[in-house]
Amino acid sequence: MGDTLEADFEHIIERHERIEPRDWMPERYRATVVRQVAQHAHSEIIGMQPEGNWLTRAPSLRRKAILLAKVQDEAGHGLYLYSACETLGVTRAELTEKLISGKQKYSSIFNYPTLSYADVGTIGWLVDGAAICNQVPLCRTSYGPYGRAMIRICKEESFHQRQGYELLMTMMGGTDEQRAMVQESVDRFWWPALMMFGPPDTGDMASPTGHTAQSMAWGIKRDTNDDLRQKFVDMSVPQAEALGVTLPDPALTWNAERGHYDFGQPDWEEFAAVIAGSGPCNAQRIAHRKRAHDEGAWVREAATAFAARSVVEEDR
Amino acid sequence: MGDTLEADFEHIIERHERIEPRDWMPERYRATVVRQVAQHAHSEIIGMQPEGNWLTRAPSLRRKAILLAKVQDEAGHGLYLYSACETLGVTRAELTEKLISGKQKYSSIFNYPTLSYADVGTIGWLVDGAAICNQVPLCRTSYGPYGRAMIRICKEESFHQRQGYELLMTMMGGTDEQRAMVQESVDRFWWPALMMFGPPDTGDMASPTGHTAQSMAWGIKRDTNDDLRQKFVDMSVPQAEALGVTLPDPALTWNAERGHYDFGQPDWEEFAAVIAGSGPCNAQRIAHRKRAHDEGAWVREAATAFAARSVVEEDR
Amino acid sequence: PGALAAYCLMLGDDALIYAHRLSEWTSNAPDLEDDIALANISLDLLGQARLLLARAAAADPGVVPTMPEGSPVPAEDALAFFRDEAAFRNVRFVEADNGDFAVTIARLLLFATHRLALLQRLTTSVDPVLAAVAAKGVKEVTYHRDYAGRWFVTLARGTEESRRRLVAGLGTVWPMYAELSRPCEVEVAAAAQGFGVDPATLADEVDAVVEHVLATAGVDRPDVAPSGTGPLGRVGQHSEAMGPLLAVMQVVARAHPKGKW
Amino acid sequence: PGALAAYCLMLGDDALIYAHRLSEWTSNAPDLEDDIALANISLDLLGQARLLLARAAAADPGVVPTMPEGSPVPAEDALAFFRDEAAFRNVRFVEADNGDFAVTIARLLLFATHRLALLQRLTTSVDPVLAAVAAKGVKEVTYHRDYAGRWFVTLARGTEESRRRLVAGLGTVWPMYAELSRPCEVEVAAAAQGFGVDPATLADEVDAVVEHVLATAGVDRPDVAPSGTGPLGRVGQHSEAMGPLLAVMQVVARAHPKGKW
């Protein structure tokens, strides 16, 4: 019977159809989906911090509203994604515990600080841009609830990307100081954005654990890291030109033969250090989340106690 | 024997000598001294808040250092005065508890907010000035430890007063905005400073409890409220003229006959409201103190536990 | 300034400063749902602030701070980022730190209850803009009040600790609450001219709602003295929390008086 | 800027920003004695900052921000209040919020131990001003270190809660601590020219002192990754705590660029 179930599962995967929560699935598939969706959810939640950092200092009321709505959307994305995980039998509390204890990761990009208001725009343009490259293919991912969450998320992310780009465009039309601020921000975020696609698929730096291959076979992932990175670079270069900023990569040049831009490699040692916990903000991000979670414990307990009491009172 | 003790006590008071901690004293004298010294100590401690509010925003490094040293001195004054109380068998913990629970008062002036950096100067000039008028006579107060603490405190207060006046003088030599800032600050603090001497000694607003008369008889207090207030006004008017600010009292005028300035009465209803707890900052000041005290509880407990353990270990 | 402009500034500043405080909860709330809800409330109030500040500027351009020549800063931003502390007209009630979640819920309940009653009346303001802002705001603030009311009761009847914190939190915010219903000259003039409301006339209605929530929660009205007498914040006399709030809020805008954002 | 000016700025900024953070304890400490002690430490560091910033300005007036014509603002204040974030050269270690008393004591122990070792070496700097500043500072910082060391052991061996908090506090500050001993170009140049010290050469000495305190306290070295690689704060890349700190610290001075104080 296990064989039939497994055959059914493989069949669904092959036809690029969706696996649904009640379908049978191999334990490793379940674990892999949970890990990937949780990591994505955690990234949304941790990602609230670098931008949230500028909420109280937004330089115009319109930008304050846009930023607040955006950070709120990230919380919403976290919410859908944790719900998607819950369909696989893992609770939000368990996932939060794993985030706080460092057992599950989040996107390395959020371990870099935001140091000027231009960073809000750059995160929208480059970071959300990279996220979209990663995520659009996931709308077709094999696990149903994840795929459907991604459709909604991608729509909002693409809205955020346009808003970020528009902020940078507006600033480039402002004062010299503002233009310098945008360039400085892009200089800081370009390489970390390239790192968002993960290590190269081949060569010394390639991930030894081979997550990519297995995930692709299962239809959880749909493209290789390097393909997505190339797509992102190709997309970003003309946008940078339109903006009037220089991307900080001397190797960046159009390769007519390939029909793509050639580009330099990020500092993969820095990437490894960030992943290992030595990014500029790893400790701060986790400490922030832990503090908020711990400080909220009494509220969550109160809600639980109140709900339990209400049930008892209704029963009478 | 009680009669002899009481006679000795009265004798010391009459000769304007000091009562010392080991001397016999009437219970009401002890209670009155404790109340007055505690109120004074509390005023120093609460008085750290309105000026401490500007420590992080001091506009020059020199002023930051001066302000920090001054607020530190206030903590030091609090420390001596709590020690003076302890000679009468009351602990600092008990007194702090009475401050936090509102059972003991502190000077009404600290229930007004500090709203500009000029307030740091005005507090030095007017508030410390009024405090000095109140306190210089207390250097001769009948209770020894209190009198000796007052000698040291008055010396430092008078230094603070000069620093405050010097800040205002410097600002008056600055920009128009700075001069306006000084005037606005003086406008806000003049009347509350006059209230620092307490209600009038006679008339409808006079304190019904008659603390003044009893305290004067015992040599705890040395002058009436109205005498001290007059002295303060006489001292402040020429200082205001030298500074170039207007005191906000249309009734203020030289009375050649009396050899004193005539002046208007503060809003004694406002004074009563502030004493009753409705000042602009009463709740905030107490909440701040309570929070700091509560948050420090685990540290004080640790110190006690560590000291106890050290004693045990030494005994072994 | 004209009475209409002064009145819109006052209501706009309440919304602006309180929205700012609430936005500080973002990424700090007890649970994701509350993070989202508080951000939403903050966004609603920020929206009200923008409309009200714009109305103030339109009614009397004299209220808008003068910007350097060639500055592209719109009126709403000149008002929010380039006024000094004493020119802000919000009540001190909205300035104080958020405190813990219980303090936040207690303040939100009181603020939203008052503002809802006010906006309901303002829907019939003779100023059509104000009436329109109020009509939109009524829907928003009804949700704010309900959210706060639900949490108020939940915390009061949740655990021992949540009840202790809620009662303490209510005591913390109560002293400054009186300021909302203490009429200032601008409000009296606004009521007389038919575009505004004398908040004293709302007191009973607001009080009844608050009493109802307190009763449901089984919590007593705090027995604490009001903080200050007179209009205070409404005439620019703020609390010590306001200076650091504005220092942070205005820092980027002020560093770039000719900036485009 | 010249190497001497750059070096003095760096050491001055460490003292300035840390003094600022410590001054936030005023009226908030666990007991009066600690309120006084922390204010005293803050004052000492503020004094060091003033001398070092003045030395930087004297060594290379080019490091001082240009003020509007007729501004009476002295060089030390122009440096403290009119530089933008990226021009500050302090380590990120001193920027972070104070946290609770345990975090504060852990940071103070590490900072003072490092700075004491540094100042001891600087007493033989070829720059006589720097040598004099260091000689004065050695006495001050010895007290800072002893104060922190005593509390560190007291908290570690006090109650269960104080130990838990101390261990957590040490873990909190540890990731950024590495930055103090990570040499930047300016330090390497300063050491080569004989007026400064390469902090890498202090590491063993500092480490031995810290180890001794940890051993006395019975606390393990935290097993946490360093925060960031490279000099970061020393090249103007600060943490997110720096912006709000400067917004508050600089607000009054910047509102009055021609002010006299």
mmCIF file of N, CA, C and O in Angstrom, chain A residues 13-49:
data_model
loop_
_atom_site.group_PDB
_atom_site.id
_atom_site.type_symbol
_atom_site.label_atom_id
_atom_site.label_comp_id
_atom_site.label_asym_id
_atom_site.label_seq_id
_atom_site.Cartn_x
_atom_site.Cartn_y
_atom_site.Cartn_z
ATOM 1 N N ILE A 13 3.630 14.779 -8.677
ATOM 2 C CA ILE A 13 4.821 15.597 -8.898
ATOM 3 C C ILE A 13 5.157 15.654 -10.386
ATOM 4 O O ILE A 13 5.415 16.723 -10.939
ATOM 5 N N GLU A 14 5.145 14.497 -11.006
ATOM 6 C CA GLU A 14 5.503 14.455 -12.423
ATOM 7 C C GLU A 14 4.592 15.307 -13.280
ATOM 8 O O GLU A 14 5.019 15.939 -14.232
ATOM 9 N N ARG A 15 3.303 15.271 -12.933
ATOM 10 C CA ARG A 15 2.345 16.043 -13.744
ATOM 11 C C ARG A 15 2.324 17.523 -13.362
ATOM 12 O O ARG A 15 1.471 18.279 -13.801
ATOM 13 N N HIS A 16 3.258 17.919 -12.442
ATOM 14 C CA HIS A 16 3.283 19.303 -11.962
ATOM 15 C C HIS A 16 1.957 19.714 -11.343
ATOM 16 O O HIS A 16 1.518 20.854 -11.497
ATOM 17 N N GLU A 17 1.304 18.768 -10.695
ATOM 18 C CA GLU A 17 0.093 19.135 -9.965
ATOM 19 C C GLU A 17 0.449 19.387 -8.512
ATOM 20 O O GLU A 17 1.603 19.271 -8.110
ATOM 21 N N ARG A 18 -0.561 19.736 -7.714
ATOM 22 C CA ARG A 18 -0.277 20.107 -6.325
ATOM 23 C C ARG A 18 -0.444 18.923 -5.364
ATOM 24 O O ARG A 18 -1.396 18.156 -5.485
ATOM 25 N N ILE A 19 0.439 18.853 -4.408
ATOM 26 C CA ILE A 19 0.245 17.989 -3.240
ATOM 27 C C ILE A 19 -0.565 18.791 -2.236
ATOM 28 O O ILE A 19 -0.237 19.949 -1.954
ATOM 29 N N GLU A 20 -1.628 18.195 -1.718
ATOM 30 C CA GLU A 20 -2.460 18.906 -0.742
ATOM 31 C C GLU A 20 -2.252 18.320 0.659
ATOM 32 O O GLU A 20 -1.801 17.182 0.798
ATOM 33 N N PRO A 21 -2.607 19.077 1.696
ATOM 34 C CA PRO A 21 -2.308 18.651 3.073
ATOM 35 C C PRO A 21 -2.759 17.232 3.387
ATOM 36 O O PRO A 21 -2.069 16.511 4.101
ATOM 37 N N ARG A 22 -3.920 16.821 2.847
ATOM 38 C CA ARG A 22 -4.407 15.484 3.206
ATOM 39 C C ARG A 22 -3.798 14.358 2.387
ATOM 40 O O ARG A 22 -4.014 13.193 2.668
ATOM 41 N N ASP A 23 -3.051 14.751 1.329
ATOM 42 C CA ASP A 23 -2.403 13.716 0.502
ATOM 43 C C ASP A 23 -1.270 13.054 1.284
ATOM 44 O O ASP A 23 -0.625 13.684 2.118
ATOM 45 N N TRP A 24 -1.036 11.819 0.921
ATOM 46 C CA TRP A 24 0.130 11.156 1.483
ATOM 47 C C TRP A 24 1.381 11.798 0.890
ATOM 48 O O TRP A 24 1.400 12.199 -0.281
ATOM 49 N N MET A 25 2.438 11.938 1.699
ATOM 50 C CA MET A 25 3.709 12.441 1.150
ATOM 51 C C MET A 25 4.849 11.806 1.930
ATOM 52 O O MET A 25 4.704 11.462 3.098
ATOM 53 N N PRO A 26 5.982 11.647 1.278
ATOM 54 C CA PRO A 26 7.133 11.062 1.979
ATOM 55 C C PRO A 26 7.556 11.993 3.123
ATOM 56 O O PRO A 26 7.455 13.223 2.998
ATOM 57 N N GLU A 27 8.041 11.399 4.202
ATOM 58 C CA GLU A 27 8.431 12.202 5.363
ATOM 59 C C GLU A 27 9.495 13.239 4.998
ATOM 60 O O GLU A 27 9.464 14.360 5.467
ATOM 61 N N ARG A 28 10.412 12.871 4.130
ATOM 62 C CA ARG A 28 11.480 13.819 3.779
ATOM 63 C C ARG A 28 10.929 14.988 2.963
ATOM 64 O O ARG A 28 11.433 16.110 3.061
ATOM 65 N N TYR A 29 9.924 14.692 2.148
ATOM 66 C CA TYR A 29 9.275 15.786 1.403
ATOM 67 C C TYR A 29 8.633 16.754 2.383
ATOM 68 O O TYR A 29 8.834 17.968 2.330
ATOM 69 N N ARG A 30 7.879 16.185 3.329
ATOM 70 C CA ARG A 30 7.211 17.017 4.324
ATOM 71 C C ARG A 30 8.252 17.892 5.067
ATOM 72 O O ARG A 30 8.099 19.101 5.189
ATOM 73 N N ALA A 31 9.312 17.252 5.503
ATOM 74 C CA ALA A 31 10.328 17.976 6.274
ATOM 75 C C ALA A 31 10.971 19.078 5.432
ATOM 76 O O ALA A 31 11.231 20.187 5.911
ATOM 77 N N THR A 32 11.192 18.764 4.167
ATOM 78 C CA THR A 32 11.831 19.750 3.298
ATOM 79 C C THR A 32 10.905 20.942 3.051
ATOM 80 O O THR A 32 11.329 22.096 3.074
ATOM 81 N N VAL A 33 9.628 20.644 2.818
ATOM 82 C CA VAL A 33 8.679 21.743 2.615
ATOM 83 C C VAL A 33 8.596 22.581 3.885
ATOM 84 O O VAL A 33 8.656 23.815 3.837
ATOM 85 N N VAL A 34 8.469 21.917 5.032
ATOM 86 C CA VAL A 34 8.386 22.662 6.290
ATOM 87 C C VAL A 34 9.615 23.555 6.446
ATOM 88 O O VAL A 34 9.498 24.741 6.761
ATOM 89 N N ARG A 35 10.777 22.988 6.202
ATOM 90 C CA ARG A 35 11.994 23.776 6.385
ATOM 91 C C ARG A 35 12.000 24.987 5.460
ATOM 92 O O ARG A 35 12.282 26.103 5.860
ATOM 93 N N GLN A 36 11.620 24.758 4.193
ATOM 94 C CA GLN A 36 11.673 25.865 3.243
ATOM 95 C C GLN A 36 10.603 26.918 3.538
ATOM 96 O O GLN A 36 10.881 28.121 3.521
ATOM 97 N N VAL A 37 9.401 26.473 3.826
ATOM 98 C CA VAL A 37 8.330 27.440 4.078
ATOM 99 C C VAL A 37 8.607 28.195 5.387
ATOM 100 O O VAL A 37 8.406 29.403 5.485
ATOM 101 N N ALA A 38 9.102 27.462 6.384
ATOM 102 C CA ALA A 38 9.408 28.114 7.661
ATOM 103 C C ALA A 38 10.498 29.161 7.463
ATOM 104 O O ALA A 38 10.400 30.285 7.952
ATOM 105 N N GLN A 39 11.520 28.787 6.711
ATOM 106 C CA GLN A 39 12.607 29.741 6.477
ATOM 107 C C GLN A 39 12.083 30.983 5.767
ATOM 108 O O GLN A 39 12.469 32.108 6.076
ATOM 109 N N HIS A 40 11.162 30.774 4.855
ATOM 110 C CA HIS A 40 10.566 31.894 4.147
ATOM 111 C C HIS A 40 9.722 32.743 5.100
ATOM 112 O O HIS A 40 9.812 33.968 5.114
ATOM 113 N N ALA A 41 8.932 32.068 5.927
ATOM 114 C CA ALA A 41 8.109 32.798 6.906
ATOM 115 C C ALA A 41 9.001 33.601 7.856
ATOM 116 O O ALA A 41 8.768 34.785 8.108
ATOM 117 N N HIS A 42 10.042 32.950 8.372
ATOM 118 C CA HIS A 42 10.955 33.641 9.279
ATOM 119 C C HIS A 42 11.584 34.864 8.600
ATOM 120 O O HIS A 42 11.778 35.902 9.232
ATOM 121 N N SER A 43 11.880 34.716 7.311
ATOM 122 C CA SER A 43 12.485 35.841 6.590
ATOM 123 C C SER A 43 11.526 37.026 6.546
ATOM 124 O O SER A 43 11.945 38.182 6.658
ATOM 125 N N GLU A 44 10.256 36.740 6.370
ATOM 126 C CA GLU A 44 9.275 37.844 6.359
ATOM 127 C C GLU A 44 9.241 38.525 7.721
ATOM 128 O O GLU A 44 9.190 39.745 7.821
ATOM 129 N N ILE A 45 9.262 37.723 8.764
ATOM 130 C CA ILE A 45 9.134 38.269 10.125
ATOM 131 C C ILE A 45 10.396 39.036 10.521
ATOM 132 O O ILE A 45 10.327 40.156 11.025
ATOM 133 N N ILE A 46 11.548 38.437 10.270
ATOM 134 C CA ILE A 46 12.794 39.145 10.586
ATOM 135 C C ILE A 46 12.949 40.352 9.659
ATOM 136 O O ILE A 46 13.453 41.402 10.060
ATOM 137 N N GLY A 47 12.463 40.190 8.445
ATOM 138 C CA GLY A 47 12.551 41.287 7.475
ATOM 139 C C GLY A 47 11.764 42.526 7.875
ATOM 140 O O GLY A 47 11.966 43.608 7.311
ATOM 141 N N MET A 48 10.881 42.396 8.842
ATOM 142 C CA MET A 48 10.170 43.584 9.336
ATOM 143 C C MET A 48 11.126 44.537 10.067
ATOM 144 O O MET A 48 10.866 45.738 10.143
ATOM 145 N N GLN A 49 12.193 43.993 10.620
ATOM 146 C CA GLN A 49 13.061 44.836 11.456
ATOM 147 C C GLN A 49 13.883 45.876 10.696
ATOM 148 O O GLN A 49 13.853 47.048 11.078
#
